Structure formats: structure tokens, C-alpha cells
CSV table of C-alpha atoms in Angstrom, one decimal:
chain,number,residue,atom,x,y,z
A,134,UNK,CA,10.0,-15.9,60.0
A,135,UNK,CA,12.6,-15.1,57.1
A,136,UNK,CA,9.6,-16.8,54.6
A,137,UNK,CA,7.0,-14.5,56.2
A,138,UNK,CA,9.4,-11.7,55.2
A,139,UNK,CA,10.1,-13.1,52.2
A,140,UNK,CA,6.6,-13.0,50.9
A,141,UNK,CA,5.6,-9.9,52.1
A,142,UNK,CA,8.5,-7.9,49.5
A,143,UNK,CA,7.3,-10.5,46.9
A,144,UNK,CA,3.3,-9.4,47.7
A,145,UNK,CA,4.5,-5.3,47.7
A,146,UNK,CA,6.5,-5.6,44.4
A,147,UNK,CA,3.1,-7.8,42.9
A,148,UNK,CA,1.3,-4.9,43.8
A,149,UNK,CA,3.7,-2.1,42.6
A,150,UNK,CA,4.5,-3.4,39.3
A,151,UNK,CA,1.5,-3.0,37.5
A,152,UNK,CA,1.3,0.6,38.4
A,153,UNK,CA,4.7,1.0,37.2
A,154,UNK,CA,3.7,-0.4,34.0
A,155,UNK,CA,0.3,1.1,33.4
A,156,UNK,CA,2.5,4.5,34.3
A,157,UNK,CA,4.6,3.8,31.5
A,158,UNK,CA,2.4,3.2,29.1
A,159,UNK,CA,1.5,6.1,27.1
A,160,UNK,CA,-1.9,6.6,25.7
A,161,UNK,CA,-3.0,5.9,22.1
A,162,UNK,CA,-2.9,9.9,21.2
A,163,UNK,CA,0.5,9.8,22.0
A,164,UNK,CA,1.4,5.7,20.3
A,165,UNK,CA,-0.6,7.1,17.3
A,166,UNK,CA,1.4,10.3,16.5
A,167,UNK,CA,4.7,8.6,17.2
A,168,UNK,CA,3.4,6.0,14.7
A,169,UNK,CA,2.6,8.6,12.0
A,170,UNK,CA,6.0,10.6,12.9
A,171,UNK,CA,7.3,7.3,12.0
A,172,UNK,CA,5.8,6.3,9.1
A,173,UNK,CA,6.7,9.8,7.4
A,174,UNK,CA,10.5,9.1,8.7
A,175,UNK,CA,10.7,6.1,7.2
A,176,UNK,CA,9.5,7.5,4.0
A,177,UNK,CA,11.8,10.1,3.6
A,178,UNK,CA,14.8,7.5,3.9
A,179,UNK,CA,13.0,5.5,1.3
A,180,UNK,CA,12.4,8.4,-0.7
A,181,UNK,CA,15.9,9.3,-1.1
A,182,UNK,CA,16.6,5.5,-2.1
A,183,UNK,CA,14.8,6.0,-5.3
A,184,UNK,CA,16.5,6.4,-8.7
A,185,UNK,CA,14.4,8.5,-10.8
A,186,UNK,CA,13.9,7.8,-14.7
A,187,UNK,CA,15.4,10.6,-17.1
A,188,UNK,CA,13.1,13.0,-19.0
A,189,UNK,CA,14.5,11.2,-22.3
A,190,UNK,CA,12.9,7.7,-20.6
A,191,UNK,CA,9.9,9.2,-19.4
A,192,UNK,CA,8.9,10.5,-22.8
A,193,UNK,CA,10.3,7.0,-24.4
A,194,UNK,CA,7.8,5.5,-22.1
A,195,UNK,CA,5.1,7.2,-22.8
A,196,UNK,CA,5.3,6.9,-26.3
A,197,UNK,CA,5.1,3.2,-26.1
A,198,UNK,CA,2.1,3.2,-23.9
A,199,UNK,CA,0.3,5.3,-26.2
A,200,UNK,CA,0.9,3.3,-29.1
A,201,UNK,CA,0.6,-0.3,-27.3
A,202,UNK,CA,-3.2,1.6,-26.6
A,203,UNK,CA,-3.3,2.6,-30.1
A,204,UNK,CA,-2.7,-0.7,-31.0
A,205,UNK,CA,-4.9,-2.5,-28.7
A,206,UNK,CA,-8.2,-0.3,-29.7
A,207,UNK,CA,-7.8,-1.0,-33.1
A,208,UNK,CA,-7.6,-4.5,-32.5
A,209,UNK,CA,-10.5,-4.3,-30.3
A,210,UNK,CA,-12.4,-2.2,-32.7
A,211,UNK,CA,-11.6,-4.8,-35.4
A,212,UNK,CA,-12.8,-7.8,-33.6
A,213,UNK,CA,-16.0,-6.0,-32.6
A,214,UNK,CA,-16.5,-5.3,-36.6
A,215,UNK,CA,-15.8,-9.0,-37.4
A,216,UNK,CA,-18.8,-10.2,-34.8
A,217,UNK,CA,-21.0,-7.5,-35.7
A,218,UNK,CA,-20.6,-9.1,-39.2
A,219,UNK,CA,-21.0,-12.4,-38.8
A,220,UNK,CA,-23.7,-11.9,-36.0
A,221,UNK,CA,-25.4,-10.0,-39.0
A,222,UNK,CA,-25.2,-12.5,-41.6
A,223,UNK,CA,-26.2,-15.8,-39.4
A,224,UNK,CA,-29.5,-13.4,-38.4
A,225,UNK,CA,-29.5,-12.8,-42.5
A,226,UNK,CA,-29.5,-16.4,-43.0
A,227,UNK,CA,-31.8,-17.1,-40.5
A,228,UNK,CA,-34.4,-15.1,-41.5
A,229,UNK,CA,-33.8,-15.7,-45.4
């Protein structure tokens, strides 16, 4: 008799629990915002972590980068000069 009893709580908790947890579950409106909410939270704290370079730096910087592409053209441009040449004299030799 005890196990008939037994079985019956164990058979209305089975039943009750998944309500319970489908209840608590919120729905994906709800799991999306507090996922954006997040996201920008944790952003801010990282944010504030971040040691920003000095205007003296950021001009240093971005004198290098123009010269290193200043650089970089002319060497391009050069190489590009040098085939055009020697593409033009084998076609010169070719023909003559």
C-alpha cells in the first residue's frame, strides 16, 4: 500500500515539473533583450579597460603609415616600369 502511495506523489510531481519549468522559461523576446542588455554591459566594462594612445602617438603613427605607403607605391610603380620594359624589348626582339 505504502508503494501504491509512493508512486502516485512520484507520478503528480512527473506531471507538475514540466509545467513548472516551461513556466519559467521566458520567451526568446525576452532571452534576446537580456542578451543585447548584456552584450552592451559587458562592453562598457571593456571599454573602460582600454588605454588610449596620445595625440603625439597618433600623429607618429600616422606618419609612418603614410610613408611605409609612400614607399610601397613607388616600389610597386618601379617594378611595374621594369616589366613593362623588358616585356617591351623581348616583343622588340621578337619581332626584329
Amino acid at each position: 500500500m505504502a508503494d501504491k502511495e509512493v508512486k502516485a506523489v512520484d507520478t503528480a510531481a512527473a506531471k507538475d515539473k514540466p509545467a513548472k519549468e516551461k513556466a519559467k522559461k521566458p520567451n526568446a523576446f525576452v532571452r534576446g533583450w537580456k542578451r543585447v542588455t548584456r552584450y552592451f554591459r559587458e562592453m562598457k566594462s571593456e571599454l573602460k579597460k582600454v588605454v588610449w594612445p596620445t595625440r603625439q602617438q597618433v600623429v607618429r603613427n600616422t606618419v609612418v603609415v603614410i610613408l611605409v605607403v609612400l614607399v610601397v607605391g613607388v616600389l610597386i610603380w618601379l617594378f611595374d616600369w621594369l616589366a613593362a620594359a623588358v616585356i617591351k624589348a623581348l616583343v622588340n626582339l621578337a619581332q626584329g
